[in-house]
Amino acid sequence: MNANKHAIKLTAAAVAGTFAFYGAFSYWAGIKAEETLAEQHQMIAAMSVFKVKSHQYQRGWFSSQESTELEFNQELLGPYIGLLPENVRPLFQGSIRYHHDVAHGPLPGLLSGHFSPGRARVETTFDMSEGTRKTLQRFFGDAEPITIVNRLGLAGGGELSVAVPQFDYEETLAGVKMKWRGFNLHLNYAAGYKEYQAESVSPGFVLEAGPKGRFSFDNIRYLSDVRPGNTGVKLGTGELSVANVSLKWNESIPYSIKLNELIHLVSRVRVGEFINPSGEFRPSNVELKNLKYQIVTSEQEEFINTRGKLDFDTFSYNDSVYGPLKLDISANHLHGPTLVKLDQAFTRIPFEEKDPTQLRKRYIEAITKQGLPLLINDPKIMINTFSLRMPTGEAKLDGQIALQGLQESELKTPLEFIKRFIALLNIELPRQTLENLVVAQARNLFTVDASAEEQPDLGEIDNLAKSLLDAQLSEWESQKLITQQNGQLATRIDFKNGTLLVNSTRVALPWEEEEDPAPPAASAAQ
């Protein structure tokens, strides 16, 4: 009997100890989960696409609640929201409210049937307005439009999973059909989110817009493995593959794209106001097959080496077919600490509602103040391979561009600075491609406003441009600066120590050309 009582006491003590441990661990895990989720919130708040409207966190002993409301940055996204279909615009004009249900403890998912150990399990739900929910129900029905589960591991990292279900949607009267095949993202991250491995897959999408046209893509897959380097630069790999993208559109679409802002959204790289195209997409048939992109970044002491590859099988635009394309470029011996400082300096430059001239000035100032170590540490850009098959022939390029032995004092002397450049390039281009470019430029130069009564004869402009090009190419060939064979133009450029060779022929640079001799004096003529 005493043995039974002793066993009962031990069992009770073990149960009590287990509950005490579970409770203590849950309380500690709740503190750590709040710290981790605070870091996550700071990352979201730093994104240009959002503005935080409200945020609160309520921590309990075994569970916690976090609520956040975000607004889309209308200053940034406003011009693009107007391009979306009317029934989709409300999704970007309101706010996004989401709620984290945080369960913490040794087995945080126990009550929901998940037995993996960890600090916490976070399930996210979105609070939607009635209008937004009705809009999404037209696509997803009763299914949740997005499911997000974040499992915080015992060591401080975790696993994040995001899933968007597939749907079929049709508007019979408008002749619109959409088939979305879903999306999945899986992210493993270390403590502090500084190291992570990600995989995202989007199997496909088809939009049939009645008489307007059709758009589709198949099998988009992205992989990345990122870790911090000793210099602060993010190292690792990133890979993107797209099986097929197709656009058959029967109407003209005007566009004005602030490309600098879009690039910053996806890459945090600010490029100023230099590449903002505008115009219109004319009725067209476009298809891209088997696109692959890869970038690898490594570190050697305090220097960064990065290599990027881009390939596709074919790119078809109406009746013109391009491809295959092979591009392989490396940037080597880049001073890592300087890259970090430049990134920080660019990040601090605001671009919303700023004058382009002032933006350029700020970028140049940042480069001038922070970028010197990049130049004086022998950076090198290698064009390992570039080849593109075009309807008129094949374009090829390989070689390198580098700075070697530059001293800070030489920046004040342009000629000395130029002499530190090394450029070795092999270039091959279809003659017809060059001719097409020259003709197009000539038309832009001589064509007047379409409303003018007298219009230039385009045939005469084309013939003049072709004649001038033919004369120039003949002169260069006679000087052995280029070679022509089977419709291809080829040359080699060697620039080193301030000396330029084109196809092994010395070419005088502007500051090397001799002035015309002065005419003889009048007395000598007599």
Tab-separated table of C-alpha atoms in Angstrom, residues 165-483:
chain	number	residue	atom	x	y	z
A	165	PRO	CA	-5.290	28.286	-53.581
A	166	GLN	CA	-6.138	27.831	-57.231
A	167	PHE	CA	-9.354	29.096	-58.823
A	168	ASP	CA	-11.348	29.221	-62.059
A	169	TYR	CA	-13.221	32.453	-62.776
A	170	GLU	CA	-15.482	33.437	-65.641
A	171	GLU	CA	-17.565	36.467	-66.630
A	172	THR	CA	-19.748	35.133	-69.429
A	173	LEU	CA	-21.102	38.458	-70.702
A	174	ALA	CA	-17.688	40.105	-70.834
A	175	GLY	CA	-16.037	36.981	-72.228
A	176	VAL	CA	-13.419	37.015	-69.445
A	177	LYS	CA	-11.927	33.765	-68.137
A	178	MET	CA	-9.167	33.297	-65.580
A	179	LYS	CA	-7.507	30.094	-64.451
A	180	TRP	CA	-5.087	30.468	-61.543
A	181	ARG	CA	-3.186	27.334	-60.543
A	182	GLY	CA	-2.108	28.510	-57.100
A	183	PHE	CA	1.058	29.676	-55.374
A	184	ASN	CA	3.271	28.214	-52.637
A	185	LEU	CA	6.191	29.735	-50.732
A	186	HIS	CA	8.345	27.969	-48.168
A	187	LEU	CA	10.984	29.907	-46.228
A	188	ASN	CA	13.502	28.561	-43.684
A	189	TYR	CA	15.195	31.370	-41.787
A	190	ALA	CA	17.786	31.722	-39.042
A	191	ALA	CA	17.538	34.019	-36.022
A	192	GLY	CA	17.357	37.663	-37.048
A	193	TYR	CA	16.188	36.786	-40.587
A	194	LYS	CA	19.756	37.355	-41.828
A	195	GLU	CA	20.140	33.857	-43.271
A	196	TYR	CA	17.399	32.047	-45.163
A	197	GLN	CA	16.519	29.529	-47.853
A	198	ALA	CA	13.401	30.145	-49.920
A	199	GLU	CA	11.457	28.283	-52.588
A	200	SER	CA	8.376	29.640	-54.330
A	201	VAL	CA	6.354	27.980	-57.073
A	202	SER	CA	3.558	29.335	-59.226
A	203	PRO	CA	2.354	26.562	-61.577
A	204	GLY	CA	0.523	28.801	-64.024
A	205	PHE	CA	-2.079	31.414	-64.921
A	206	VAL	CA	-4.330	32.035	-67.939
A	207	LEU	CA	-6.341	35.185	-68.653
A	208	GLU	CA	-8.670	35.269	-71.639
A	209	ALA	CA	-10.076	38.778	-72.031
A	210	GLY	CA	-12.598	38.178	-74.793
A	211	PRO	CA	-11.805	40.133	-77.962
A	212	LYS	CA	-8.990	42.052	-76.242
A	213	GLY	CA	-6.597	39.126	-76.112
A	214	ARG	CA	-4.976	36.472	-73.953
A	215	PHE	CA	-2.156	36.302	-71.399
A	216	SER	CA	-0.631	33.248	-69.735
A	217	PHE	CA	2.440	31.919	-67.965
A	218	ASP	CA	3.571	28.447	-66.881
A	219	ASN	CA	5.802	27.137	-64.095
A	220	ILE	CA	7.489	30.091	-62.431
A	221	ARG	CA	9.940	28.856	-59.800
A	222	TYR	CA	12.321	30.825	-57.595
A	223	LEU	CA	15.029	29.453	-55.272
A	224	SER	CA	17.367	31.405	-53.019
A	225	ASP	CA	19.952	30.628	-50.362
A	226	VAL	CA	21.205	33.762	-48.619
A	227	ARG	CA	23.614	34.286	-45.731
A	228	PRO	CA	25.411	37.355	-44.365
A	229	GLY	CA	29.063	37.882	-45.251
A	230	ASN	CA	31.789	39.279	-43.002
A	231	THR	CA	31.586	42.624	-44.818
A	232	GLY	CA	27.808	42.904	-44.401
A	233	VAL	CA	27.027	42.028	-48.015
A	234	LYS	CA	24.473	39.254	-48.507
A	235	LEU	CA	26.075	36.180	-50.064
A	236	GLY	CA	24.581	33.106	-51.689
A	237	THR	CA	22.557	32.161	-54.737
A	238	GLY	CA	19.293	33.055	-56.401
A	239	GLU	CA	17.645	31.200	-59.289
A	240	LEU	CA	14.550	31.976	-61.340
A	241	SER	CA	13.032	29.822	-64.065
A	242	VAL	CA	9.960	30.454	-66.233
A	243	ALA	CA	8.756	27.773	-68.623
A	244	ASN	CA	6.608	30.016	-70.819
A	245	VAL	CA	5.069	33.499	-70.972
A	246	SER	CA	2.615	34.363	-73.743
A	247	LEU	CA	0.752	37.556	-74.632
A	248	LYS	CA	-1.632	37.910	-77.565
A	249	TRP	CA	-3.224	41.361	-77.366
A	250	ASN	CA	-5.444	43.014	-79.938
A	251	GLU	CA	-5.578	46.570	-78.560
A	252	SER	CA	-3.064	49.342	-77.976
A	253	ILE	CA	-2.214	49.908	-74.301
A	254	PRO	CA	-0.702	53.264	-73.277
A	255	TYR	CA	1.929	53.091	-70.550
A	256	SER	CA	3.991	55.427	-68.432
A	257	ILE	CA	6.122	53.380	-66.069
A	258	LYS	CA	8.314	54.809	-63.317
A	259	LEU	CA	10.726	51.941	-63.656
A	260	ASN	CA	13.080	53.333	-61.024
A	261	GLU	CA	10.381	52.929	-58.363
A	262	LEU	CA	9.431	49.417	-59.491
A	263	ILE	CA	13.089	48.328	-59.358
A	264	HIS	CA	13.372	49.690	-55.829
A	265	LEU	CA	10.236	47.794	-54.769
A	266	VAL	CA	11.644	44.407	-55.721
A	267	SER	CA	15.386	44.904	-55.166
A	268	ARG	CA	15.893	47.915	-52.845
A	269	VAL	CA	18.219	49.288	-55.539
A	270	ARG	CA	17.594	52.933	-56.366
A	271	VAL	CA	18.477	53.928	-59.913
A	272	GLY	CA	17.235	57.526	-59.933
A	273	GLU	CA	15.064	58.895	-62.699
A	274	PHE	CA	17.157	57.533	-65.540
A	275	ILE	CA	14.955	54.758	-66.976
A	276	ASN	CA	11.282	55.719	-66.980
A	277	PRO	CA	9.766	54.668	-70.321
A	278	SER	CA	6.462	55.847	-71.742
A	279	GLY	CA	4.545	55.131	-74.928
A	280	GLU	CA	2.136	52.387	-75.896
A	281	PHE	CA	2.062	48.649	-76.414
A	282	ARG	CA	0.646	48.108	-79.868
A	283	PRO	CA	-1.409	45.052	-80.816
A	284	SER	CA	1.105	42.253	-80.605
A	285	ASN	CA	1.859	38.572	-80.233
A	286	VAL	CA	4.687	37.963	-77.743
A	287	GLU	CA	6.032	34.697	-76.360
A	288	LEU	CA	9.027	33.849	-74.173
A	289	LYS	CA	10.174	30.243	-73.667
A	290	ASN	CA	12.419	28.691	-71.024
A	291	LEU	CA	13.790	31.745	-69.256
A	292	LYS	CA	16.482	31.011	-66.663
A	293	TYR	CA	18.302	33.438	-64.404
A	294	GLN	CA	20.963	32.734	-61.792
A	295	ILE	CA	23.148	34.946	-59.612
A	296	VAL	CA	25.918	33.775	-57.276
A	297	THR	CA	27.641	36.103	-54.810
A	298	SER	CA	30.737	35.107	-52.840
A	299	GLU	CA	33.268	36.794	-50.576
A	300	GLN	CA	37.071	36.696	-50.513
A	301	GLU	CA	38.467	38.590	-47.541
A	302	GLU	CA	36.847	42.041	-47.850
A	303	PHE	CA	36.073	41.769	-51.547
A	304	ILE	CA	32.896	40.587	-53.269
A	305	ASN	CA	32.641	38.526	-56.453
A	306	THR	CA	29.310	38.071	-58.156
A	307	ARG	CA	28.298	36.227	-61.308
A	308	GLY	CA	25.017	36.366	-63.169
A	309	LYS	CA	23.655	34.172	-65.963
A	310	LEU	CA	20.582	34.763	-68.120
A	311	ASP	CA	19.295	32.390	-70.795
A	312	PHE	CA	16.186	31.811	-72.829
A	313	ASP	CA	15.378	29.556	-75.759
A	314	THR	CA	13.239	31.909	-77.852
A	315	PHE	CA	11.599	35.311	-77.608
A	316	SER	CA	8.997	35.884	-80.330
A	317	TYR	CA	7.605	39.324	-81.122
A	318	ASN	CA	4.983	39.193	-83.866
A	319	ASP	CA	6.814	37.647	-86.838
A	320	SER	CA	10.339	38.123	-85.421
A	321	VAL	CA	11.995	35.337	-83.447
A	322	TYR	CA	15.020	35.953	-81.215
A	323	GLY	CA	17.078	33.363	-79.395
A	324	PRO	CA	18.624	31.452	-78.015
A	325	LEU	CA	20.186	34.021	-75.660
A	326	LYS	CA	23.173	33.258	-73.452
A	327	LEU	CA	24.491	35.934	-71.110
A	328	ASP	CA	27.187	35.332	-68.480
A	329	ILE	CA	28.633	38.355	-66.635
A	330	SER	CA	30.898	38.613	-63.578
A	331	ALA	CA	31.768	41.568	-61.357
A	332	ASN	CA	34.906	40.826	-59.332
A	333	HIS	CA	37.008	42.421	-56.600
A	334	LEU	CA	34.329	44.829	-55.394
A	335	HIS	CA	35.072	46.386	-52.022
A	336	GLY	CA	32.412	44.903	-49.710
A	337	PRO	CA	32.292	47.572	-46.943
A	338	THR	CA	31.876	50.256	-49.604
A	339	LEU	CA	28.966	48.397	-51.188
A	340	VAL	CA	27.243	48.322	-47.783
A	341	LYS	CA	27.822	52.047	-47.237
A	342	LEU	CA	26.487	52.897	-50.703
A	343	ASP	CA	23.390	50.769	-50.103
A	344	GLN	CA	22.754	52.535	-46.808
A	345	ALA	CA	23.306	55.954	-48.400
A	346	PHE	CA	20.925	55.182	-51.289
A	347	THR	CA	18.295	53.826	-48.886
A	348	ARG	CA	18.273	57.117	-46.996
A	349	ILE	CA	17.508	59.088	-50.164
A	350	PRO	CA	13.729	59.677	-50.436
A	351	PHE	CA	12.273	59.560	-53.936
A	352	GLU	CA	8.574	60.226	-53.364
A	353	GLU	CA	7.533	63.518	-54.986
A	354	LYS	CA	11.148	64.604	-55.441
A	355	ASP	CA	12.510	66.597	-58.357
A	356	PRO	CA	14.548	64.299	-60.694
A	357	THR	CA	17.381	66.840	-60.854
A	358	GLN	CA	17.690	66.872	-57.077
A	359	LEU	CA	17.576	63.075	-56.979
A	360	ARG	CA	20.447	62.805	-59.450
A	361	LYS	CA	22.431	65.284	-57.375
A	362	ARG	CA	21.854	63.246	-54.207
A	363	TYR	CA	22.925	59.997	-55.893
A	364	ILE	CA	26.073	61.576	-57.324
A	365	GLU	CA	26.930	63.064	-53.915
A	366	ALA	CA	26.497	59.647	-52.273
A	367	ILE	CA	28.717	57.970	-54.868
A	368	THR	CA	31.349	60.713	-54.588
A	369	LYS	CA	31.498	60.530	-50.786
A	370	GLN	CA	31.193	56.756	-50.320
A	371	GLY	CA	32.278	55.135	-53.578
A	372	LEU	CA	36.010	55.873	-53.776
A	373	PRO	CA	37.216	52.508	-52.345
A	374	LEU	CA	35.343	50.736	-55.151
A	375	LEU	CA	37.465	52.528	-57.742
A	376	ILE	CA	40.892	52.239	-56.105
A	377	ASN	CA	40.669	48.490	-55.393
A	378	ASP	CA	40.940	47.225	-58.983
A	379	PRO	CA	37.306	46.321	-59.790
A	380	LYS	CA	36.723	44.220	-62.881
A	381	ILE	CA	33.665	43.407	-64.993
A	382	MET	CA	33.946	40.255	-67.104
A	383	ILE	CA	31.616	39.598	-70.034
A	384	ASN	CA	32.219	35.881	-70.146
A	385	THR	CA	29.583	35.194	-72.795
A	386	PHE	CA	26.960	37.133	-74.681
A	387	SER	CA	25.307	35.656	-77.726
A	388	LEU	CA	21.886	36.321	-79.194
A	389	ARG	CA	20.486	34.813	-82.358
A	390	MET	CA	18.383	37.409	-84.199
A	391	PRO	CA	16.373	37.305	-87.441
A	392	THR	CA	19.239	39.101	-89.189
A	393	GLY	CA	22.136	37.107	-87.730
A	394	GLU	CA	23.914	36.646	-84.408
A	395	ALA	CA	25.255	39.237	-81.980
A	396	LYS	CA	28.269	38.253	-79.855
A	397	LEU	CA	30.323	40.003	-77.201
A	398	ASP	CA	33.018	38.928	-74.757
A	399	GLY	CA	35.821	40.613	-72.888
A	400	GLN	CA	36.465	42.662	-69.784
A	401	ILE	CA	36.446	46.219	-68.449
A	402	ALA	CA	38.595	47.033	-65.424
A	403	LEU	CA	40.261	49.758	-63.399
A	404	GLN	CA	43.822	48.948	-62.387
A	405	GLY	CA	46.169	50.778	-60.045
A	406	LEU	CA	44.051	53.919	-59.664
A	407	GLN	CA	45.224	56.372	-57.004
A	408	GLU	CA	42.931	58.863	-55.292
A	409	SER	CA	45.041	61.806	-56.527
A	410	GLU	CA	44.478	60.731	-60.155
A	411	LEU	CA	40.741	61.363	-59.904
A	412	LYS	CA	41.496	65.073	-60.251
A	413	THR	CA	43.385	64.498	-63.524
A	414	PRO	CA	41.012	63.136	-66.197
A	415	LEU	CA	43.760	61.854	-68.519
A	416	GLU	CA	45.514	59.973	-65.724
A	417	PHE	CA	42.173	58.546	-64.617
A	418	ILE	CA	41.374	57.339	-68.144
A	419	LYS	CA	44.773	55.650	-68.449
A	420	ARG	CA	43.879	53.388	-65.543
A	421	PHE	CA	41.055	51.825	-67.567
A	422	ILE	CA	41.516	48.493	-69.313
A	423	ALA	CA	38.996	47.401	-71.952
A	424	LEU	CA	39.370	44.237	-74.016
A	425	LEU	CA	36.290	43.480	-76.112
A	426	ASN	CA	35.447	41.214	-79.037
A	427	ILE	CA	32.321	42.401	-80.855
A	428	GLU	CA	30.286	40.793	-83.634
A	429	LEU	CA	27.018	42.199	-84.987
A	430	PRO	CA	24.770	41.517	-88.001
A	431	ARG	CA	25.125	44.338	-90.501
A	432	GLN	CA	21.358	44.353	-91.063
A	433	THR	CA	20.750	44.970	-87.341
A	434	LEU	CA	23.076	47.978	-87.370
A	435	GLU	CA	21.388	49.260	-90.517
A	436	ASN	CA	17.949	48.946	-88.917
A	437	LEU	CA	19.140	50.963	-85.910
A	438	VAL	CA	20.610	53.701	-88.098
A	439	VAL	CA	17.463	53.944	-90.220
A	440	ALA	CA	15.244	54.149	-87.139
A	441	GLN	CA	17.434	56.906	-85.668
A	442	ALA	CA	17.372	58.823	-88.948
A	443	ARG	CA	13.579	58.677	-89.050
A	444	ASN	CA	13.394	60.044	-85.505
A	445	LEU	CA	15.759	62.834	-86.460
A	446	PHE	CA	14.019	63.989	-89.615
A	447	THR	CA	10.362	63.160	-88.978
A	448	VAL	CA	8.298	66.218	-88.005
A	449	ASP	CA	5.005	66.447	-86.141
A	450	ALA	CA	2.323	64.198	-87.677
A	451	SER	CA	-0.073	67.159	-87.894
A	452	ALA	CA	2.245	69.095	-90.243
A	453	GLU	CA	1.019	69.536	-93.820
A	454	GLU	CA	4.278	68.489	-95.449
A	455	GLN	CA	5.777	65.202	-94.334
A	456	PRO	CA	9.250	63.973	-95.300
A	457	ASP	CA	9.589	61.070	-97.690
A	458	LEU	CA	10.498	58.120	-95.488
A	459	GLY	CA	11.934	56.254	-98.451
A	460	GLU	CA	14.386	59.072	-99.119
A	461	ILE	CA	15.359	59.196	-95.430
A	462	ASP	CA	15.959	55.434	-95.399
A	463	ASN	CA	18.067	55.537	-98.566
A	464	LEU	CA	20.129	58.451	-97.253
A	465	ALA	CA	20.785	56.663	-93.946
A	466	LYS	CA	21.771	53.441	-95.724
A	467	SER	CA	24.123	55.291	-98.082
A	468	LEU	CA	25.848	57.117	-95.249
A	469	LEU	CA	26.227	53.869	-93.293
A	470	ASP	CA	27.580	52.025	-96.319
A	471	ALA	CA	30.166	54.747	-96.922
A	472	GLN	CA	31.237	54.745	-93.273
A	473	LEU	CA	31.548	50.961	-93.089
A	474	SER	CA	33.559	50.901	-96.329
A	475	GLU	CA	35.945	53.503	-94.915
A	476	TRP	CA	36.383	51.572	-91.657
A	477	GLU	CA	36.996	48.356	-93.598
A	478	SER	CA	39.631	50.008	-95.763
A	479	GLN	CA	41.337	51.220	-92.574
A	480	LYS	CA	41.172	47.618	-91.248
A	481	LEU	CA	39.125	48.736	-88.249
A	482	ILE	CA	36.394	46.176	-88.974
A	483	THR	CA	35.873	43.023	-91.001
